[in-house]
Coordinates of C-alpha atoms and ligand atoms in Angstrom, one line a residue:
X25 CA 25.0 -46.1 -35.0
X26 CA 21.5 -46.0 -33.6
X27 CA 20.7 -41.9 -33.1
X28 CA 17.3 -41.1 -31.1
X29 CA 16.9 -37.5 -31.4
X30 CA 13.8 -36.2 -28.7
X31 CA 12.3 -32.6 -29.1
X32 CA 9.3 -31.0 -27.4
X33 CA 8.6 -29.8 -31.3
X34 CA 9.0 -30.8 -34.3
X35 CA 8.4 -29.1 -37.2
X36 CA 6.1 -29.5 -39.5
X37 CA 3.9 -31.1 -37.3
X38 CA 4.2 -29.0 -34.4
X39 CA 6.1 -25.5 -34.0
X40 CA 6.5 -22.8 -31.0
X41 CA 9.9 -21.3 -32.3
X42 CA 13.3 -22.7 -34.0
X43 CA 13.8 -25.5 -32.2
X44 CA 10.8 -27.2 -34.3
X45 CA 12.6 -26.4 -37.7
X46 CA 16.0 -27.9 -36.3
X47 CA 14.3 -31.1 -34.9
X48 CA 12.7 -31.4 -38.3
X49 CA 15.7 -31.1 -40.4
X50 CA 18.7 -32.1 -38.7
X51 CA 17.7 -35.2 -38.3
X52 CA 16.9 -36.1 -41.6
X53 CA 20.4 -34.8 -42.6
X54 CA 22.1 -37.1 -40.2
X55 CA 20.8 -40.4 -42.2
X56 CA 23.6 -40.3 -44.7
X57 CA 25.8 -41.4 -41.6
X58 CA 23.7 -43.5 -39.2
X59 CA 22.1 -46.7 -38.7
X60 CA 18.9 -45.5 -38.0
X61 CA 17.7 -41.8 -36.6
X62 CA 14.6 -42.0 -35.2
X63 CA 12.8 -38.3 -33.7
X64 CA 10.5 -39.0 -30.5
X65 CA 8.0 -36.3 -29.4
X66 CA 4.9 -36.1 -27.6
X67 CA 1.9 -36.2 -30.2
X68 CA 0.1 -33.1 -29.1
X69 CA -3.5 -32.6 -29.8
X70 CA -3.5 -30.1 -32.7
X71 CA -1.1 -32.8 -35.2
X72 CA -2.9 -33.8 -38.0
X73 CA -3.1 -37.6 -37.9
X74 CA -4.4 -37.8 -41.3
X75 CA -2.8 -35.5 -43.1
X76 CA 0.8 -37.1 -41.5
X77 CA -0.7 -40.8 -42.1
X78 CA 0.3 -41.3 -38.4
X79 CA -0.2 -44.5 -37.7
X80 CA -0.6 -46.5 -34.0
X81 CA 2.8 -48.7 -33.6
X82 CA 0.6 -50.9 -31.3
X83 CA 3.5 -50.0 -28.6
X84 CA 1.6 -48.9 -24.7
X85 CA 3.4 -48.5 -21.5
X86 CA 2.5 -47.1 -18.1
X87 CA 4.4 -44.6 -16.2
X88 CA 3.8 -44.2 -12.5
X89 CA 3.6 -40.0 -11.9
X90 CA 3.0 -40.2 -8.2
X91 CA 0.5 -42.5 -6.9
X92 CA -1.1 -42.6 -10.5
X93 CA -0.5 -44.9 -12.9
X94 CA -0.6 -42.4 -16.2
X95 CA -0.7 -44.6 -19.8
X96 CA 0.7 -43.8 -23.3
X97 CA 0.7 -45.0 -26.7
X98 CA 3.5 -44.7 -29.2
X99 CA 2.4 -43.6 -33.0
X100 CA 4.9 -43.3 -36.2
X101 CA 5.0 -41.3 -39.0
X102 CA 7.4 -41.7 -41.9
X103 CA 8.4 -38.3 -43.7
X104 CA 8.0 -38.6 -47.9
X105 CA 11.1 -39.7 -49.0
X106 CA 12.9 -39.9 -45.6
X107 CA 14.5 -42.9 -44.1
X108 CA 14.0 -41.5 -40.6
X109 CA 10.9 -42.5 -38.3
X110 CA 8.7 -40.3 -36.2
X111 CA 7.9 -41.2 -33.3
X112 CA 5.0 -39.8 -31.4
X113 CA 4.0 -40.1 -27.3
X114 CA 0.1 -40.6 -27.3
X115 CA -1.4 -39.6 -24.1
X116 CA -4.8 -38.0 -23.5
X117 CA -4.2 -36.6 -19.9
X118 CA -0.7 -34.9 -21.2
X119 CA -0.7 -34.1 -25.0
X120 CA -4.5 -34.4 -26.4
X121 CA -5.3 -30.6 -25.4
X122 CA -4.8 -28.2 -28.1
X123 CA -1.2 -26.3 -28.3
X124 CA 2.5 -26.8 -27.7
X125 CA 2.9 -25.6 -23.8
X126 CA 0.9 -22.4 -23.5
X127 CA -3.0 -22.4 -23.0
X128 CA -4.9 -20.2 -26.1
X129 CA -4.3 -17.1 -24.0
X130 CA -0.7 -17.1 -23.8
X131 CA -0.5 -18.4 -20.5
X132 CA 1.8 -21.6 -19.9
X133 CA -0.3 -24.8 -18.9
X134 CA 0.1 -25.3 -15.0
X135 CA 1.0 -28.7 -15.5
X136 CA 4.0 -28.1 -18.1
X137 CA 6.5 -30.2 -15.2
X138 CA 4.8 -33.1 -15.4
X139 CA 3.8 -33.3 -19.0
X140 CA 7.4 -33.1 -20.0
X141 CA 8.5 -35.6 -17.1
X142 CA 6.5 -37.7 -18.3
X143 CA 7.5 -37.5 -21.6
X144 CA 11.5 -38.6 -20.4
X145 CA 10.3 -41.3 -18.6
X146 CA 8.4 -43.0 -21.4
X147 CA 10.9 -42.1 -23.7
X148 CA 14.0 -44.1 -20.6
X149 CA 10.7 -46.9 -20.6
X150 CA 11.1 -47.5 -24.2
X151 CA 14.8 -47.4 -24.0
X152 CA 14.8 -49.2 -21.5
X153 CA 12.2 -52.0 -22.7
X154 CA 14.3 -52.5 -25.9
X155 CA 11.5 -51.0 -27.6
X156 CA 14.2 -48.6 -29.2
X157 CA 17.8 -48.9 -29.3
X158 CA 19.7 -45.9 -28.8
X159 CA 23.3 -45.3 -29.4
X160 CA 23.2 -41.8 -29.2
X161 CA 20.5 -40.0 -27.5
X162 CA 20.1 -36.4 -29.0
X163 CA 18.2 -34.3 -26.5
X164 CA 17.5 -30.7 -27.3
X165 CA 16.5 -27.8 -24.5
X166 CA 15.2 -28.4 -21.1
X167 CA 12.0 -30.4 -21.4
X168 CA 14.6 -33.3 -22.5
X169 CA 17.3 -31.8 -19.9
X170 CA 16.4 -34.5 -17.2
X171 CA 17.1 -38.0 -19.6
X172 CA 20.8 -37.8 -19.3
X173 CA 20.3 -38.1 -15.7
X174 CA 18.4 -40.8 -16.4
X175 CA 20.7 -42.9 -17.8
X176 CA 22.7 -42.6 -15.4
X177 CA 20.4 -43.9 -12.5
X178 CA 19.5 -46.2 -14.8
X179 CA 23.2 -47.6 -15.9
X180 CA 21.8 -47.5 -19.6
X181 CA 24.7 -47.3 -21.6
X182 CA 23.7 -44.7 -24.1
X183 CA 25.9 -41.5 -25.0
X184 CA 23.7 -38.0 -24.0
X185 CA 24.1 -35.4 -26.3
X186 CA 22.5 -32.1 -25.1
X187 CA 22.3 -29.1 -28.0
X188 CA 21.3 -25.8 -25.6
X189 CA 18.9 -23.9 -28.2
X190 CA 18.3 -21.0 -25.2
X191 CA 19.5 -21.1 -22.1
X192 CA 17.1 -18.8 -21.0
X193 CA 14.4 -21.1 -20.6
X194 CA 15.5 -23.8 -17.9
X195 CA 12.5 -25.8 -16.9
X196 CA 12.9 -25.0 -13.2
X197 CA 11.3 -27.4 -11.0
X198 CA 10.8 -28.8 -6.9
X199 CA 11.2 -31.3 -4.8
X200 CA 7.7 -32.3 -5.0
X201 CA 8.0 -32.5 -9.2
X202 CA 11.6 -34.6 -8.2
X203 CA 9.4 -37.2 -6.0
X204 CA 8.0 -38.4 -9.4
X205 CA 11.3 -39.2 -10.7
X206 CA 12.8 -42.8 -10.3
X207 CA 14.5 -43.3 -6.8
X208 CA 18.0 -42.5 -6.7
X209 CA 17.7 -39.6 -8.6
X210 CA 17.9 -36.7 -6.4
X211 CA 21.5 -38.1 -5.5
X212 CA 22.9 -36.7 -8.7
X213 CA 20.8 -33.4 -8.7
X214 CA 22.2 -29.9 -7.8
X215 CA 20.1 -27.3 -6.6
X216 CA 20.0 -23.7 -7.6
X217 CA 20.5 -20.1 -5.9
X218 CA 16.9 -20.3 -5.6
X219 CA 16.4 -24.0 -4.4
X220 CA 15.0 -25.1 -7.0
X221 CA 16.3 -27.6 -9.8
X222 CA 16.8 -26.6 -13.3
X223 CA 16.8 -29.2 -15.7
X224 CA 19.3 -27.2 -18.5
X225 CA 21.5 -26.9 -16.3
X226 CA 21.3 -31.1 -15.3
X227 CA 21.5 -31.4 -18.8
X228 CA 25.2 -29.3 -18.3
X229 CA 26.1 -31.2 -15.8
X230 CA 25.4 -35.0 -17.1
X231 CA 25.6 -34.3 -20.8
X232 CA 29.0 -36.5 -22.4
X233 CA 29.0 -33.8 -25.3
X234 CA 27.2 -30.4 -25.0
X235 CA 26.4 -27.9 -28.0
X236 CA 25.0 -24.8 -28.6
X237 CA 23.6 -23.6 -31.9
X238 CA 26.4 -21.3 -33.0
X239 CA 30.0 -21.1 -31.8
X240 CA 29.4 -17.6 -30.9
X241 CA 26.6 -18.3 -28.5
X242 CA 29.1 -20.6 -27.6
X243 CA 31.4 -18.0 -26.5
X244 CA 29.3 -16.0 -24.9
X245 CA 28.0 -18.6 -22.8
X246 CA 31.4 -19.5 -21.2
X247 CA 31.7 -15.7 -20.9
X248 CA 28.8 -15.6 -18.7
X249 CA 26.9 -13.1 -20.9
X250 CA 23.5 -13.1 -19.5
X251 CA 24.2 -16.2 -17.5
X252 CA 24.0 -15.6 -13.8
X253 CA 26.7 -16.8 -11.5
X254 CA 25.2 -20.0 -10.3
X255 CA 25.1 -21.2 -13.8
X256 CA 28.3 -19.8 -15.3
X257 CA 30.1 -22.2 -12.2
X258 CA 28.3 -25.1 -14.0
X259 CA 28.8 -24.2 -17.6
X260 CA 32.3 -23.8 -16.8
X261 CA 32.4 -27.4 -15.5
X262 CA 31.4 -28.4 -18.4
X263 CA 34.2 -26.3 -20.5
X264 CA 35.6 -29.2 -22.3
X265 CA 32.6 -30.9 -23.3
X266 CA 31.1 -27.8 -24.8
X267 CA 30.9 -26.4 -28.5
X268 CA 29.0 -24.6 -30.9
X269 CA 27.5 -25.8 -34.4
X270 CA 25.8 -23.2 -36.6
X271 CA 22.0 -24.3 -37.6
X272 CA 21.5 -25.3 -40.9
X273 CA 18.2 -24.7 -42.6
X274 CA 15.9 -26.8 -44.9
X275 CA 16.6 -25.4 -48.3
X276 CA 13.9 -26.9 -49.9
X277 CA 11.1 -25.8 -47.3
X278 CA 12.4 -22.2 -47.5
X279 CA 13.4 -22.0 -51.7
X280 CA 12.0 -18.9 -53.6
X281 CA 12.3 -21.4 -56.4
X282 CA 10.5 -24.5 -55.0
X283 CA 8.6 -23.0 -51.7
X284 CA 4.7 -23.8 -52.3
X285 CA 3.6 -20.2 -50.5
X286 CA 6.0 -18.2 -52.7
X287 CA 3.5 -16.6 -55.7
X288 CA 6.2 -15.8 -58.1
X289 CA 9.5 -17.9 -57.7
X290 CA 12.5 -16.5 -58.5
X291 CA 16.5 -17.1 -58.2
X292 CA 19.5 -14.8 -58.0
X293 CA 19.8 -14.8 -61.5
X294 CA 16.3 -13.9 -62.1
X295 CA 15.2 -11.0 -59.7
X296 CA 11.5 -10.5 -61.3
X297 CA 9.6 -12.7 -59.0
X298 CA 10.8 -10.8 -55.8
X299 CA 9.6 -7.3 -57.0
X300 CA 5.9 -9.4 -58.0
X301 CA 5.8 -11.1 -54.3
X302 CA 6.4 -7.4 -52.9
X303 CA 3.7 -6.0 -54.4
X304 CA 1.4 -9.3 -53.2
X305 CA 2.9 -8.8 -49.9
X306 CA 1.6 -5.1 -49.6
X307 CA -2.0 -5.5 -51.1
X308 CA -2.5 -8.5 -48.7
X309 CA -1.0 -5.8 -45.9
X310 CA -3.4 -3.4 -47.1
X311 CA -0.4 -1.0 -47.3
X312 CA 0.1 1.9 -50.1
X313 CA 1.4 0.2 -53.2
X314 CA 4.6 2.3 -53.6
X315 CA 7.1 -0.9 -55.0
X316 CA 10.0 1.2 -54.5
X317 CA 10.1 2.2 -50.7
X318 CA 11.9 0.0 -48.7
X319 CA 10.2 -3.1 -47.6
X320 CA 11.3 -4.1 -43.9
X321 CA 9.7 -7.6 -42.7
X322 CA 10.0 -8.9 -39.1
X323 CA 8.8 -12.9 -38.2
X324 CA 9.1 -13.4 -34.5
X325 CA 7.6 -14.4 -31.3
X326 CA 6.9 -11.3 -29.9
X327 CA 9.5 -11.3 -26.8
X328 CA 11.6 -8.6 -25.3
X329 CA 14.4 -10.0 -26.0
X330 CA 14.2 -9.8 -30.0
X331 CA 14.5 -5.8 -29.8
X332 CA 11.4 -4.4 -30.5
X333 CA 12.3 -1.6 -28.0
X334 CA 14.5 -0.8 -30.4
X335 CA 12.2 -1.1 -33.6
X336 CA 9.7 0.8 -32.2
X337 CA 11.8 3.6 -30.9
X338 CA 12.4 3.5 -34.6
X339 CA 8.9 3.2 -36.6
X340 CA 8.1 6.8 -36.9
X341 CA 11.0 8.3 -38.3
X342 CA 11.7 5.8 -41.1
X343 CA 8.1 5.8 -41.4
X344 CA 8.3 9.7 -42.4
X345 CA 11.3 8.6 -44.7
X346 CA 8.7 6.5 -47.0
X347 CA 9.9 3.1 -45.5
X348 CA 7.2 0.3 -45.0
X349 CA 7.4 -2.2 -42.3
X350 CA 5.3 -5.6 -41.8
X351 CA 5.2 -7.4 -38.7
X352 CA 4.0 -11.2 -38.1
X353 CA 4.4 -12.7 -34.4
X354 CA 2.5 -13.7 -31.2
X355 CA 3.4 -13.3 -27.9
X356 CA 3.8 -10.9 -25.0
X357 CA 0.6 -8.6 -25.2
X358 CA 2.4 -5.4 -24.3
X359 CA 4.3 -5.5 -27.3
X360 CA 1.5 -6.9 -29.3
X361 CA -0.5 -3.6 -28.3
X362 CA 2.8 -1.3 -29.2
X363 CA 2.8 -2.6 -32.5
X364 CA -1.1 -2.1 -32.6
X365 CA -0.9 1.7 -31.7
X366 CA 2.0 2.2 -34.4
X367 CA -0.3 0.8 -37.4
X368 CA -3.1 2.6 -36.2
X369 CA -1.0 5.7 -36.4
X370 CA 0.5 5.0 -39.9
X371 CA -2.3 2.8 -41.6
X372 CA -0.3 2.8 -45.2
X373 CA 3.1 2.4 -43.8
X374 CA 2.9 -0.6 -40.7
X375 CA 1.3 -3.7 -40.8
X376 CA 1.2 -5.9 -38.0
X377 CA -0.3 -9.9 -38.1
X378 CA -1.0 -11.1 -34.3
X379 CA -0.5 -14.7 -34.8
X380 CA 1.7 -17.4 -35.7
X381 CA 1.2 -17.8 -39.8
X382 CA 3.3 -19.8 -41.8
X383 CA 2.3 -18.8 -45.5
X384 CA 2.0 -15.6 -44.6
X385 CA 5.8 -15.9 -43.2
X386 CA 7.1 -17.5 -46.5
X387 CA 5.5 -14.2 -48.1
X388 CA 7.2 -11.7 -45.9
X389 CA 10.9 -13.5 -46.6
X390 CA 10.0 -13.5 -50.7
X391 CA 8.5 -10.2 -50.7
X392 CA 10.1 -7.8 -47.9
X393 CA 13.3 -6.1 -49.0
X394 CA 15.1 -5.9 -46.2
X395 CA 14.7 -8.3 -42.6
X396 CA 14.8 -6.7 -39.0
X397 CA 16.3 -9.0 -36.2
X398 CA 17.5 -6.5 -34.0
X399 CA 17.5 -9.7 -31.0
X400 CA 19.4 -8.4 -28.1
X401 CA 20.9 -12.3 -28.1
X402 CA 20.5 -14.7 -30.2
X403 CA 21.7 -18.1 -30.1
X404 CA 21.3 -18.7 -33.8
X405 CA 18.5 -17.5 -35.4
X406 CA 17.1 -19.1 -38.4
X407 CA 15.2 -16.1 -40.0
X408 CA 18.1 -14.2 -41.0
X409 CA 19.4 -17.5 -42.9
X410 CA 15.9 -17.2 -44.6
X411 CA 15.9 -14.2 -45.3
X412 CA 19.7 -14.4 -46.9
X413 CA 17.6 -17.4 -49.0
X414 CA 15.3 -14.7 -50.3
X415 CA 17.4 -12.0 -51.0
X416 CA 15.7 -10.1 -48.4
X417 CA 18.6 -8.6 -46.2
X418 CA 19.0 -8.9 -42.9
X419 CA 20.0 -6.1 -40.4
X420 CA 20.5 -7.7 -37.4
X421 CA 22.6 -7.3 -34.0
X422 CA 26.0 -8.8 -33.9
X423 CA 25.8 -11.2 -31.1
X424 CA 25.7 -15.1 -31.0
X425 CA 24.7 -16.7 -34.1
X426 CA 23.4 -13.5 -35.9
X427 CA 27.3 -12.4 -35.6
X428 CA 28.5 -15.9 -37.0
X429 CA 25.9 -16.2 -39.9
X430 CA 25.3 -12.1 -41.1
X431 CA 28.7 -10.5 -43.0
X432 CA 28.5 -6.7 -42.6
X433 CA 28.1 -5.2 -45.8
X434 CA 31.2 -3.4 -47.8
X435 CA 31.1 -2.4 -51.5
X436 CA 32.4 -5.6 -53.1
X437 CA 31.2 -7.9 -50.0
X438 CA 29.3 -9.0 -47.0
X439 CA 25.4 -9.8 -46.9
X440 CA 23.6 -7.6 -44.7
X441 CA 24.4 -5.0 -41.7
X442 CA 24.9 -5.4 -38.7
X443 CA 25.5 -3.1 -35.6
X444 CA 27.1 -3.2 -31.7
X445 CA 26.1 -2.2 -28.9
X446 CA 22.6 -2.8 -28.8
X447 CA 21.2 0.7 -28.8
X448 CA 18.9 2.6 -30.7
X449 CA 21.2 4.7 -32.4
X450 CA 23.5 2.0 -33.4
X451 CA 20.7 0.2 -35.1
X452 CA 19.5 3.7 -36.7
X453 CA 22.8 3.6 -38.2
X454 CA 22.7 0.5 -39.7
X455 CA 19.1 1.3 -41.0
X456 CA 20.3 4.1 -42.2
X457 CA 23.4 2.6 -44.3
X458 CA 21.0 -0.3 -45.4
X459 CA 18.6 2.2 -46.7
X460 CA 21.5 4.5 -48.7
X461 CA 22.8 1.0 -50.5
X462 CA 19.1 0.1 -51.1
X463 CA 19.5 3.4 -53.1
X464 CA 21.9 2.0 -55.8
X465 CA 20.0 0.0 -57.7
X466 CA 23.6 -1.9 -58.6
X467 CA 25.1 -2.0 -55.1
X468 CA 21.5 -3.8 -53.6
X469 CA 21.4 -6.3 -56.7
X470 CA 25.0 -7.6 -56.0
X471 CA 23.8 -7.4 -52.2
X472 CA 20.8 -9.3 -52.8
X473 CA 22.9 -12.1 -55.0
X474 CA 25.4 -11.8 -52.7
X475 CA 23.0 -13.0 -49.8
X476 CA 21.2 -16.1 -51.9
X477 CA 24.7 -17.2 -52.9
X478 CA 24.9 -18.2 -49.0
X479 CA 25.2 -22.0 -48.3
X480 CA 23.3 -23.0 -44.8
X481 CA 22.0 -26.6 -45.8
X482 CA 22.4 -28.7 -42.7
X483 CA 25.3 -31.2 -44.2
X484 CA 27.8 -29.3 -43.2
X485 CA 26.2 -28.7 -39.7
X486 CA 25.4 -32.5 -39.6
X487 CA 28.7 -33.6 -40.3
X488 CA 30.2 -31.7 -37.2
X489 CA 27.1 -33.2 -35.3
X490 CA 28.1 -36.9 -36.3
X491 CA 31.9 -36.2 -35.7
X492 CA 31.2 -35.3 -32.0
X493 CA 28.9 -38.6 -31.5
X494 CA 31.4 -40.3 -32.9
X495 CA 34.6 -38.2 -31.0
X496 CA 33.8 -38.9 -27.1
X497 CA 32.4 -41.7 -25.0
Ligands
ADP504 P1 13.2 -18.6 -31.8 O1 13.5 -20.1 -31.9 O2 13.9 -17.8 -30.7 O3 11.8 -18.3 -31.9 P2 14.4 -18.6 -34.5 O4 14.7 -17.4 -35.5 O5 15.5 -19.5 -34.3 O6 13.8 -17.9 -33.2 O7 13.2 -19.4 -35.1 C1 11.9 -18.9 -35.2 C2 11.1 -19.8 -36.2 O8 9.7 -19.6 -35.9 C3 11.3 -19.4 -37.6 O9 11.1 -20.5 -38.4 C4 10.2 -18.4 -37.8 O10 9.8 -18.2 -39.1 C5 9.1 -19.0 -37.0 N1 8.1 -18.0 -36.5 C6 8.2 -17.2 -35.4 N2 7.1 -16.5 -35.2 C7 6.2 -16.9 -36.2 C8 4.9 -16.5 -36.6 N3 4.2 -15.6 -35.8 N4 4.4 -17.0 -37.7 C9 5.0 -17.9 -38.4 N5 6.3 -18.3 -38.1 C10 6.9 -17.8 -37.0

């Protein structure tokens, strides 16, 4: 079985959000059971050829995008002690800029259609071509949502599985994008309430096998929970072709016994690492060395829809209850600026890192006591399986795959806390709880073992991935 697995991201070499860290693990963990998996991305301008030893594979096409005839290159790169290949989309007009889809500003680039357009049809060219042979095509969120499709016009007798990392973002798009698409396309294309096209929800609709990253995001998607009507009609179409499979994570990448960021490594049956990456983690946050108040750490793009409304409603009270809290993400500005105003009001207490920073990341999950994911959805998550890594517990929401991954805490079990509905008050509550077992000294250490006892390597996850390529045609 030949697998070709296409991402927008792909972690380490590039990296928005989770998708990256699932297209740079899962495949990997499907070798065991294929032929060959090979990942294809577009090879955007800040990857570091050197440091990757990427490498030209002397492949070159031309794709028509209108009346231009628009060229690209295909490099490779093969991970250390991986049987998988890399395989990147050179092209200087698309992917040579700097960043992943947003200009430095935040702002998307204005030609995001055509980049990622592009990208499927080189990636149907080399498919097409022979250049790659595909058995099962793995596409993963929108900017890969149109290729199923294009089998189809193209009779290309591939199997299209489509894994749904957020259906918020659909990659909407017009009948001028649709004119650069092969002819005979628009023939198999629905529009949406808004006239528009959305390529998540082509994906739906032309996918053989559909998954979503937890079978609790699952659930709620055939619900219709935050899905408009349009889209639940479509979804439900595609009932019997739809499931959920819980991310895995790299265990190695995020170890507090093996990760290279982590000062002081440590395991669940030797604690005294943690307590020395703590007190790293608050003299690098320039925050009041006090190693027994309560740690909280937060990673995340800064987006409405990970609950900082909540949080903040939230910083100054637990603030005046001697808890610390230390922030890292980038994102909206508004609640960049929020964040600002509360650690200019509490200097010793709040920290707050405006940028995307991977060591310093790895430091909050060995060093934080406790994790806030407070996401009003969530289709998996991969912080609070971190954090569980680390010993650093999560309080989170229960909703999608925080609810399928996070046990609610009880004397003798359960690995974190979680709360319903998403209101301030119910996540004071489970604040509150979190912070009266972090009081027991004995109840948090057989909380904290509890949680790096958890098992989230991908093989389970990638055995229920190579069942369903295997299940329908
Ligand atoms: P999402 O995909 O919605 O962003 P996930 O929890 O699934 O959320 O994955 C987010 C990934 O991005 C995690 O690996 C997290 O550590 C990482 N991440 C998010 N923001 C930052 C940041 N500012 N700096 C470093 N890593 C970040």
């Amino acid at each position: 079985m030949d697998i070709v697995f296409v991402s927008a991201e792909v972690a380490p070499y590039s990296k928005a959000g989770g998708l990256a860290d699932v297209a740079g693990s899962l495949p990997q963990a499907l070798t065991p059971y294929a032929g060959s998996v090979r990942v294809i991305t577009p090879f955007y301008g800040d990857i570091d050829r050197n440091k990757y030893q990427i490498t030209s594979t002397k492949i070159t096409g031309q794709i028509k995008m209108g009346k231009e005839s628009v060229p690209y290159e295909v490099f490779q790169s093969t991970p250390q002690d991986s049987e998988m290949l890399i395989w990147f989309i050179g092209c200087d007009q698309y992917y040579s800029r700097p960043g992943i889809y947003t200009e430095a500003n935040g702002e998307g680039f204005s030609d995001n259609n055509n980049r990622y357009f592009f990208f499927q049809l080189v990636v149907l060219d080399l498919i097409r071509s022979g250049s790659v042979s595909a058995d099962i095509l793995h596409c993963n969120d929108h900017h890969t949502g149109l290729l199923p499709v294009l089998m189809k016009v193209a009779k290309i007798d591939v199997k299209t599985v489509f894994t749904i990392h957020n259906f918020l973002y659909h990659g909407h798009f017009s009948d001028v994008d649709l004119s650069l698409l092969p002819e005979g396309t628009s023939a198999y294309l629905q529009t949406t309430q808004w006239d528009n096209y959305s390529a998540l929800l082509e994906a739906i609709d032309h996918s053989q096998v559909i998954t979503t990253v937890s079978p609790g995001y699952a659930r709620e998607l055939l619900d219709g929970e935050n899905v408009d009507d349009h889209s639940l009609t479509r979804i439900k179409l595609a009932a019997s072709r739809f499931s959920g499979i819980v991310n895995g994570i790299d265990q190695e990448y995020w170890s507090p016994e093996l990760d290279d960021f982590t000062p002081f490594h440590f395991n669940k049956h030797d604690l005294e690492g943690k307590r020395k990456n703590k007190r790293e983690l608050l003299i690098k946050s320039g925050l009041e060395l006090d190693l027994d108040a309560p740690v909280f750490g937060s990673i995340s793009r800064l987006v409405e829809n990970k609950g900082f409304l909540l949080i903040l409603d939230l910083l100054d009270e637990f603030v005046e209850r001697g808890a610390k809290f230390i922030f890292l993400g980038s994102g909206n500005p508004e609640i960049a600026e929020q964040l600002r105003q509360a650690c200019n009001k509490h200097p010793r207490h709040i920290a707050f890192d405006d940028g995307f920073n991977e060591p310093l990341a790895h430091l909050i999950e060995a060093g934080s006591d406790l994790f806030l994911m407070p996401s009003r959805f969530e289709p998996c998550g991969l912080n609070q399986l971190y954090s569980l890594r680390y010993g650093t517990i999560p309080i989170v929401h229960r909703t999608g795959g925080l609810g399928d991954t996070v046990e609610p805490w009880t004397a003798e079990t359960g690995t974190g806390f979680l709360f319903q509905p998403y209101k301030t008050k119910e996540l004071r509550q489970a604040m509150d709880q979190a912070l009266h077992v972090y009081s027991s000294d004995s109840l948090w250490k057989a909380l904290m073992v509890r949680a790096m006892s958890q098992d989230f390597s991908w093989d389970r996850s990638a055995r229920q991935y190579y069942q369903l390529y295997q299940d329908r045609k």
